Amino acid sequence: MARHYGAAEFNGGLAGSSGLRVSNKAPVTGSLAAGSVLAREMQLSGSETPPGVPEKAGPETADDGAERLSRLEAELGKRRRPEPSEEKAGERPQGWGFVVRVSSDFVAGILVGAGVGYLLDHFAGTGPWGLIVFLLLGFAAGVINVMRTLGMVAEPEKRNVPRDGSQQ
Amino acid sequence: MATDPIHQFQISRIVPIEVGSLDVSFTNSSLFMVATVAAVTLFLVLATRGRGLVPTRLQSMAEISYEFVANMLRDAAGTEGMRFFPLVFSLFMFVLFANLFGMFPYFFTVMSHLIVTFALAMLVIGTVVIYGFMRHGLKFLGLFVPHGVPGYLIPLVTVIEIISFLSRPISLSIRLFANMLAGHITLKVFAGFVVSLSALGAVGIGGAILPLAMTIALTALEFLVAFLQAYVFAVLTCMYLNDAIHPGH
C-alpha cells in the first residue's frame, strides 16, 4: 500500500521551462504550408526565425511532405513529453483559490458519502447505519481527495502505471 | 437595494415560457449564456478569418488560446486526449468569457449559480464515464481498485475510491461557483462601504478612500480569479479525461 500510494512526482516543475521551447533547431522547417497548425505551433512557441523564411532544410529536402510531417510530429512529441502537468506546480501559491480548492475537495467527499448513505437508507431501509458508515467513508474519501490535491498521494492512474512515457 | 450584495445574483424571467408544469423561461442567466456563446463565436470567427501566416493581433490571441488549451490537454492526457480538444476548448472559452462578462457592472455572472457549474461538471464526468466504458469496457472499473492493496482491504478502498470519484463533479462545481460567488459578494460589500461612508459628510468621504482602494484591488483580483478558475476547470477536465483514456490496469 505504501508503495502505490506514494508521493506523486514533483520534479516536473524544473523540467518545464526547458521542455516548453520547441526550439528552432528542430530539423523540420520546410513544411510550414503543409502542416499549418503544427508548424504555426513551432513558430509561436519559440522560433525567432521570421515565419515563411525557410531555414536550411538540411539533407531531407527530397523527402515528401507526409513523411516529414510525421517526423515533425514525432519530434514534437519527444520534446513535449517532459512537460509536467502544470496544475500541481502552478496551483500552490494562489492563496484564496487554493483554500477554496482544498476545502471543496474535502467537503465534496463528505457530501457524496452522506448522500450515498442517505439514499441507501431511504431505499434499502437500513436504519441509520448506511448514513453512519458512508459518512465515515465519505470522510476518508475527502481526505484522499485533499491528499491528492496536495500531491501527497498519487493519482489513480499514476499509481498503477509507472510514468515512463510509454503509454502512447 | 443598492447595498444588498446578493441582489446581483437574482434570476429574473425575461421571456416566461411554461412547458406543462415545467418553467423553461428565458431568464437573465440564459441571456448572458447566449451572449457568452455569441461573444466567443464572434471572437474566434473574426480572429481566424484572415488566416494569415503572419498572424494579426486578434489572430494571435485566438492562436494563443488554442495553444494554451492544446498544450494543457496534451500534458494531462497525452496525444490521444486531443480528440477531446473541442470539448475542453469550448468549456474553457465558455467559462472564461462568462467570468469576464461578469466583471462588467450590472452584468449577470452566470458561473455564480451552482446549478450551472454543476451541469458543466456533470457533462465532463458523464463524458469520462461513457467514454471510459466505451473504450475499456469493464476494465474501466479498474480505476477504483488500486494495485498492491492487501486483499481484505480491497472492498474498503474500492468504496472510498468510488466515493472519491463521485465527489469530483461536486468539488469541481463547488470550486468554480464558490470562487465567483464569494468574489462578487466581497466586491459588492466593499463598494457598498464606499457609498454608505460617503453619506456621512467630509469625514466619511475621507474614510471612504480605504474601501475604494480595496474595491480597486479586488477588481484586479477578480479578473485574475476569472481567468484562473476557467483554467482550473479546464485542467481538471483534462485530468479526468486522462482517467477515461488511461484508467490504470
Coordinates of C-alpha atoms in Angstrom, one line a residue:
Chain A
M1 CA 0.0 0.0 0.0
A2 CA 2.7 2.4 0.9
R3 CA 4.5 2.0 -2.4
H4 CA 1.4 2.6 -4.5
Y5 CA 0.0 5.4 -2.5
G6 CA 3.4 7.0 -2.6
A7 CA 4.1 10.6 -3.4
A8 CA 3.4 11.9 -6.9
E9 CA 6.3 13.3 -8.9
F10 CA 7.3 16.8 -8.1
N11 CA 10.4 17.1 -10.1
G12 CA 8.4 18.3 -13.1
G13 CA 8.4 21.9 -12.1
L14 CA 12.0 22.3 -13.2
A15 CA 11.8 20.4 -16.4
G16 CA 9.0 22.6 -17.6
S17 CA 11.0 25.6 -18.8
S18 CA 13.3 23.5 -20.9
G19 CA 10.5 21.4 -22.3
L20 CA 8.4 24.3 -23.3
R21 CA 10.5 25.6 -26.0
V22 CA 10.0 23.7 -29.2
S23 CA 13.2 25.1 -30.5
N24 CA 14.1 26.5 -33.8
K25 CA 16.9 23.9 -34.1
A26 CA 14.4 21.2 -34.9
P27 CA 15.2 19.8 -38.3
V28 CA 11.8 20.4 -39.7
T29 CA 11.2 23.8 -41.1
G30 CA 10.1 23.4 -44.7
S31 CA 6.6 22.2 -44.0
L32 CA 5.0 25.4 -42.9
A33 CA 2.4 25.3 -45.6
A34 CA 1.5 21.6 -45.2
G35 CA 1.1 21.2 -41.5
S36 CA -0.2 24.7 -40.8
V37 CA -1.2 24.2 -37.3
L38 CA 1.7 22.2 -36.1
A39 CA 4.1 24.4 -37.9
R40 CA 2.4 27.5 -36.5
E41 CA 2.8 25.9 -33.1
M42 CA 6.5 25.8 -33.5
Q43 CA 6.6 29.3 -34.8
L44 CA 4.6 30.6 -31.8
S45 CA 6.5 28.8 -29.1
G46 CA 10.0 29.9 -29.6
S47 CA 11.4 30.2 -33.0
E48 CA 12.9 33.6 -33.7
T49 CA 13.1 32.9 -37.4
P50 CA 10.7 35.1 -39.3
P51 CA 7.8 33.0 -40.5
G52 CA 7.8 31.8 -44.0
V53 CA 11.6 32.1 -44.3
P54 CA 12.8 28.6 -44.6
E55 CA 16.0 27.8 -42.8
K56 CA 18.5 25.4 -44.2
A57 CA 16.4 22.3 -44.8
G58 CA 19.4 20.0 -44.4
P59 CA 19.7 16.7 -46.1
E60 CA 15.9 16.0 -46.1
T61 CA 14.8 18.3 -48.8
A62 CA 13.9 15.4 -51.1
D63 CA 11.5 13.9 -48.6
D64 CA 7.8 14.1 -49.4
G65 CA 5.6 16.2 -47.2
A66 CA 3.8 13.5 -45.4
E67 CA 6.8 11.7 -44.2
R68 CA 8.3 14.9 -43.0
L69 CA 5.1 15.8 -41.2
S70 CA 5.1 12.5 -39.3
R71 CA 8.7 13.1 -38.4
L72 CA 7.8 16.5 -37.2
E73 CA 5.0 15.1 -35.1
A74 CA 7.4 12.5 -33.6
E75 CA 10.0 15.2 -32.9
L76 CA 7.4 17.5 -31.3
G77 CA 6.1 14.6 -29.2
K78 CA 9.6 13.8 -28.0
R79 CA 10.1 17.4 -26.9
R80 CA 6.7 17.8 -25.3
R81 CA 6.9 14.8 -23.1
P82 CA 8.9 16.1 -20.2
E83 CA 6.5 18.9 -19.6
P84 CA 4.9 18.5 -16.2
S85 CA 1.2 18.8 -15.6
E86 CA 1.3 22.4 -14.6
E87 CA -1.5 22.1 -12.3
K88 CA 0.3 21.0 -9.1
A89 CA 3.3 23.2 -9.5
G90 CA 1.3 26.2 -10.7
E91 CA -1.6 25.9 -8.3
R92 CA 0.2 26.1 -5.0
P93 CA 0.9 29.7 -4.3
Q94 CA -2.6 31.0 -5.0
G95 CA -3.8 31.7 -1.5
W96 CA -7.5 32.1 -1.8
G97 CA -8.0 29.9 -4.8
F98 CA -6.0 27.2 -3.1
V99 CA -8.1 27.4 0.0
V100 CA -11.3 27.0 -1.9
R101 CA -9.8 24.2 -3.9
V102 CA -8.8 22.1 -0.9
S103 CA -11.9 22.7 1.1
S104 CA -14.2 22.0 -1.8
D105 CA -12.4 18.7 -2.4
F106 CA -12.8 17.8 1.3
V107 CA -16.4 18.9 1.5
A108 CA -17.4 17.2 -1.7
G109 CA -16.2 13.8 -0.4
I110 CA -18.3 14.2 2.8
L111 CA -21.3 15.4 0.9
V112 CA -21.2 12.5 -1.5
G113 CA -20.6 10.0 1.3
A114 CA -23.6 11.4 3.2
G115 CA -25.7 11.4 0.1
V116 CA -25.0 7.8 -0.8
G117 CA -25.6 6.7 2.8
Y118 CA -28.9 8.6 3.0
L119 CA -30.1 7.2 -0.3
L120 CA -29.2 3.7 0.7
D121 CA -31.1 4.1 4.0
H122 CA -34.0 5.6 2.1
F123 CA -34.3 2.8 -0.4
A124 CA -33.0 -0.2 1.5
G125 CA -34.4 0.8 4.8
T126 CA -31.2 0.0 6.7
G127 CA -31.9 2.4 9.5
P128 CA -29.3 4.9 10.4
W129 CA -26.4 2.6 9.5
G130 CA -26.0 3.5 5.9
L131 CA -25.7 7.1 6.8
I132 CA -23.2 6.4 9.6
V133 CA -21.0 4.1 7.6
F134 CA -21.0 6.1 4.4
L135 CA -20.4 9.4 6.2
L136 CA -17.3 7.9 7.6
L137 CA -16.3 6.5 4.2
G138 CA -17.0 9.9 2.7
F139 CA -14.7 11.5 5.3
A140 CA -12.0 9.1 4.2
A141 CA -12.7 9.9 0.5
G142 CA -12.5 13.6 1.3
V143 CA -9.1 13.1 3.0
I144 CA -7.9 11.2 -0.1
N145 CA -9.1 14.0 -2.3
V146 CA -7.3 16.6 -0.3
M147 CA -4.1 14.5 -0.2
R148 CA -4.3 14.1 -4.0
T149 CA -4.7 17.8 -4.5
L150 CA -1.7 18.4 -2.3
G151 CA 0.3 15.8 -4.2
M152 CA 0.8 13.5 -1.2
V153 CA -1.0 10.6 -2.8
A154 CA -0.6 9.6 -6.4
E155 CA -3.4 10.0 -8.9
P156 CA -5.2 6.7 -9.5
E157 CA -3.7 6.2 -13.0
K158 CA -0.2 7.2 -12.0
R159 CA -0.3 4.8 -9.1
N160 CA -0.6 1.8 -11.4
V161 CA 1.4 2.8 -14.4
P162 CA 5.0 3.8 -14.0
R163 CA 5.0 7.1 -15.9
D164 CA 7.9 6.4 -18.3
G165 CA 6.2 8.0 -21.2
S166 CA 5.4 4.7 -22.9
Q167 CA 1.7 5.0 -22.7
Q168 CA 1.1 6.1 -26.2
Chain B
M1 CA -31.4 47.7 -2.7
A2 CA -28.2 49.2 -3.8
T3 CA -26.2 47.8 -0.9
D4 CA -27.7 44.3 -1.0
P5 CA -24.8 42.2 -2.1
I6 CA -26.9 39.2 -3.0
H7 CA -29.3 41.1 -5.3
Q8 CA -26.9 40.8 -8.2
F9 CA -27.5 37.0 -8.4
Q10 CA -31.2 37.1 -8.7
I11 CA -32.7 35.3 -11.6
S12 CA -35.4 37.2 -13.4
R13 CA -37.6 36.0 -16.2
I14 CA -37.3 37.9 -19.4
V15 CA -39.5 35.7 -21.6
P16 CA -41.7 33.5 -19.4
I17 CA -42.2 30.1 -21.0
E18 CA -44.0 27.2 -19.4
V19 CA -44.0 23.7 -20.8
G20 CA -46.6 21.8 -18.8
S21 CA -45.6 22.5 -15.2
L22 CA -42.0 23.0 -16.2
D23 CA -40.6 26.5 -16.1
V24 CA -38.2 26.9 -19.0
S25 CA -38.3 30.7 -19.1
F26 CA -35.7 32.6 -20.9
T27 CA -34.0 34.3 -17.9
N28 CA -31.3 36.9 -17.5
S29 CA -29.0 33.9 -16.9
S30 CA -29.9 32.4 -20.2
L31 CA -29.4 35.8 -21.9
F32 CA -25.9 36.0 -20.6
M33 CA -25.1 32.5 -21.6
V34 CA -26.3 33.3 -25.1
A35 CA -24.2 36.5 -25.0
T36 CA -21.2 34.5 -23.9
V37 CA -21.5 32.0 -26.7
A38 CA -22.1 34.7 -29.2
A39 CA -19.0 36.6 -28.0
V40 CA -16.8 33.5 -28.1
T41 CA -18.0 32.7 -31.6
L42 CA -17.6 36.2 -32.8
F43 CA -14.1 36.4 -31.4
L44 CA -12.9 33.2 -32.9
V45 CA -14.6 33.7 -36.3
L46 CA -13.3 37.2 -36.7
A47 CA -9.9 36.2 -35.4
T48 CA -9.4 33.3 -37.8
R49 CA -11.0 35.0 -40.8
G50 CA -7.7 36.3 -42.2
R51 CA -5.7 33.0 -41.6
G52 CA -2.5 34.8 -42.2
L53 CA 0.8 33.1 -41.9
V54 CA 1.9 36.1 -40.0
P55 CA -0.9 36.5 -37.5
T56 CA -2.6 39.7 -36.8
R57 CA -3.1 40.7 -33.1
L58 CA -6.5 39.3 -33.0
Q59 CA -5.5 36.1 -34.7
S60 CA -2.6 35.6 -32.4
M61 CA -4.9 36.0 -29.5
A62 CA -7.0 33.1 -30.9
E63 CA -3.9 31.1 -31.6
I64 CA -2.6 31.7 -28.0
S65 CA -5.9 30.4 -26.6
Y66 CA -5.7 27.4 -28.9
E67 CA -2.1 26.7 -28.0
F68 CA -2.9 27.1 -24.3
V69 CA -5.7 24.6 -24.2
A70 CA -4.0 22.2 -26.6
N71 CA -0.8 22.1 -24.5
M72 CA -2.8 21.7 -21.3
L73 CA -4.7 18.8 -22.7
R74 CA -1.7 17.2 -24.3
D75 CA 0.2 17.4 -21.0
A76 CA -2.5 15.9 -19.0
A77 CA -4.0 13.3 -21.3
G78 CA -1.4 12.7 -23.9
T79 CA -1.8 12.9 -27.7
E80 CA -4.8 10.6 -27.5
G81 CA -6.6 13.1 -25.4
M82 CA -6.6 15.6 -28.3
R83 CA -9.8 14.1 -29.5
F84 CA -11.5 15.8 -26.6
F85 CA -10.0 19.1 -27.6
P86 CA -13.3 20.6 -28.9
L87 CA -15.0 19.8 -25.6
V88 CA -12.2 21.2 -23.4
F89 CA -11.7 24.3 -25.6
S90 CA -15.4 25.1 -25.6
L91 CA -15.6 24.6 -21.8
F92 CA -12.6 26.8 -21.2
M93 CA -13.8 29.6 -23.5
F94 CA -17.3 29.5 -22.2
V95 CA -16.2 29.7 -18.5
L96 CA -13.6 32.3 -19.3
F97 CA -15.9 34.5 -21.2
A98 CA -18.8 34.1 -18.8
N99 CA -16.5 35.0 -15.9
L100 CA -15.1 38.0 -17.8
F101 CA -18.6 39.1 -18.7
G102 CA -19.5 39.0 -15.0
M103 CA -16.9 41.7 -14.4
F104 CA -18.9 44.3 -16.2
P105 CA -21.0 46.4 -13.9
Y106 CA -24.7 45.4 -14.0
F107 CA -23.9 42.2 -15.9
F108 CA -25.0 38.9 -14.6
T109 CA -22.4 36.3 -13.5
V110 CA -23.5 33.1 -15.0
M111 CA -21.0 31.0 -13.1
S112 CA -22.2 32.2 -9.7
H113 CA -25.0 29.7 -9.8
L114 CA -24.3 26.2 -8.6
I115 CA -26.6 24.6 -11.0
V116 CA -24.8 26.0 -14.0
T117 CA -21.3 24.9 -12.8
F118 CA -22.8 21.5 -11.7
A119 CA -24.3 21.0 -15.1
L120 CA -20.9 21.6 -16.7
A121 CA -19.2 19.3 -14.3
M122 CA -21.7 16.6 -14.9
L123 CA -21.1 17.0 -18.6
V124 CA -17.4 16.4 -18.0
I125 CA -17.9 13.4 -15.7
G126 CA -20.6 12.0 -18.0
T127 CA -18.1 12.1 -20.9
V128 CA -15.4 10.5 -18.8
V129 CA -17.7 7.6 -17.6
I130 CA -19.3 7.0 -21.0
Y131 CA -16.0 7.1 -22.9
G132 CA -14.2 5.1 -20.3
F133 CA -16.8 2.3 -20.6
M134 CA -17.0 2.5 -24.4
R135 CA -13.3 2.2 -24.7
H136 CA -12.2 -0.1 -21.9
G137 CA -15.4 -1.9 -21.1
L138 CA -15.4 -3.3 -17.6
K139 CA -11.7 -2.7 -17.3
F140 CA -12.6 0.9 -16.7
L141 CA -13.7 -0.2 -13.2
G142 CA -10.1 -1.0 -12.5
L143 CA -9.8 2.7 -11.8
F144 CA -11.4 2.0 -8.5
V145 CA -9.2 -0.9 -7.5
P146 CA -5.7 0.1 -6.7
H147 CA -3.0 -2.4 -7.1
G148 CA -0.9 -3.6 -4.2
V149 CA -3.6 -3.3 -1.6
P150 CA -3.9 -6.3 0.7
G151 CA -7.0 -8.4 -0.2
Y152 CA -9.0 -7.7 2.9
L153 CA -8.7 -4.0 2.4
I154 CA -9.9 -4.0 -1.3
P155 CA -13.6 -3.6 -0.6
L156 CA -13.0 -0.7 1.8
V157 CA -10.5 1.0 -0.5
T158 CA -12.7 0.5 -3.5
V159 CA -15.7 2.1 -1.8
I160 CA -13.6 5.0 -0.8
E161 CA -12.2 5.4 -4.3
I162 CA -15.8 5.3 -5.8
I163 CA -16.9 8.0 -3.4
S164 CA -13.8 10.0 -4.2
F165 CA -14.7 9.6 -7.9
L166 CA -18.3 10.6 -7.4
S167 CA -17.2 13.7 -5.4
R168 CA -15.3 15.0 -8.4
P169 CA -18.1 16.7 -10.2
I170 CA -19.3 18.2 -6.9
S171 CA -15.9 19.6 -5.9
L172 CA -15.4 20.8 -9.5
S173 CA -18.6 22.7 -9.5
I174 CA -18.4 24.0 -5.9
R175 CA -15.0 25.4 -6.6
L176 CA -16.0 27.4 -9.6
F177 CA -19.2 28.6 -8.1
A178 CA -17.8 29.5 -4.7
N179 CA -15.0 31.5 -6.2
M180 CA -17.3 33.5 -8.4
L181 CA -20.0 34.0 -5.8
A182 CA -17.6 34.9 -3.0
G183 CA -15.6 37.3 -5.2
H184 CA -18.6 39.2 -6.4
I185 CA -20.1 39.4 -2.9
T186 CA -16.9 40.8 -1.5
L187 CA -16.6 43.3 -4.3
K188 CA -20.1 44.5 -3.7
V189 CA -19.8 44.7 0.0
F190 CA -16.7 46.9 -0.2
A191 CA -18.2 49.0 -2.9
G192 CA -21.3 49.4 -0.6
F193 CA -19.0 50.7 2.1
V194 CA -17.9 53.5 -0.1
V195 CA -21.5 54.6 -0.7
S196 CA -22.6 54.4 2.9
L197 CA -19.4 56.1 4.2
S198 CA -19.5 59.0 1.8
A199 CA -23.0 59.8 3.0
L200 CA -21.5 60.8 6.4
G201 CA -20.1 64.1 5.1
A202 CA -16.5 65.2 4.8
V203 CA -15.0 62.8 7.3
G204 CA -16.9 59.9 5.7
I205 CA -15.6 60.8 2.2
G206 CA -12.1 60.8 3.6
G207 CA -12.7 57.4 5.2
A208 CA -14.3 56.1 2.0
I209 CA -10.9 56.1 0.3
L210 CA -9.9 53.0 2.1
P211 CA -12.7 50.7 0.9
L212 CA -12.4 52.4 -2.5
A213 CA -8.8 51.3 -2.7
M214 CA -9.9 47.9 -1.6
T215 CA -12.5 47.7 -4.3
I216 CA -10.0 48.6 -6.9
A217 CA -7.6 45.9 -5.7
L218 CA -10.4 43.4 -5.5
T219 CA -11.5 44.1 -9.1
A220 CA -8.0 43.3 -10.3
L221 CA -8.0 40.1 -8.2
E222 CA -11.4 39.2 -9.6
F223 CA -10.0 39.4 -13.2
L224 CA -7.3 37.0 -12.1
V225 CA -9.8 34.7 -10.5
A226 CA -12.0 34.8 -13.6
F227 CA -9.1 33.5 -15.7
L228 CA -7.7 31.2 -13.0
Q229 CA -11.0 29.4 -12.4
A230 CA -11.5 28.8 -16.1
Y231 CA -8.0 27.4 -16.2
V232 CA -8.5 25.2 -13.2
F233 CA -11.8 23.9 -14.6
A234 CA -10.2 23.1 -17.9
V235 CA -7.1 21.5 -16.3
L236 CA -9.2 19.3 -14.1
T237 CA -11.4 18.3 -17.1
C238 CA -8.2 17.2 -18.8
M239 CA -7.1 15.2 -15.8
Y240 CA -10.4 13.4 -15.5
L241 CA -10.4 12.7 -19.3
N242 CA -7.0 11.2 -18.8
D243 CA -8.6 8.8 -16.4
A244 CA -11.0 7.7 -19.1
I245 CA -8.2 7.2 -21.6
H246 CA -5.7 5.5 -19.3
P247 CA -7.6 4.0 -16.4
G248 CA -4.6 2.1 -15.0
H249 CA -4.7 -1.6 -15.3

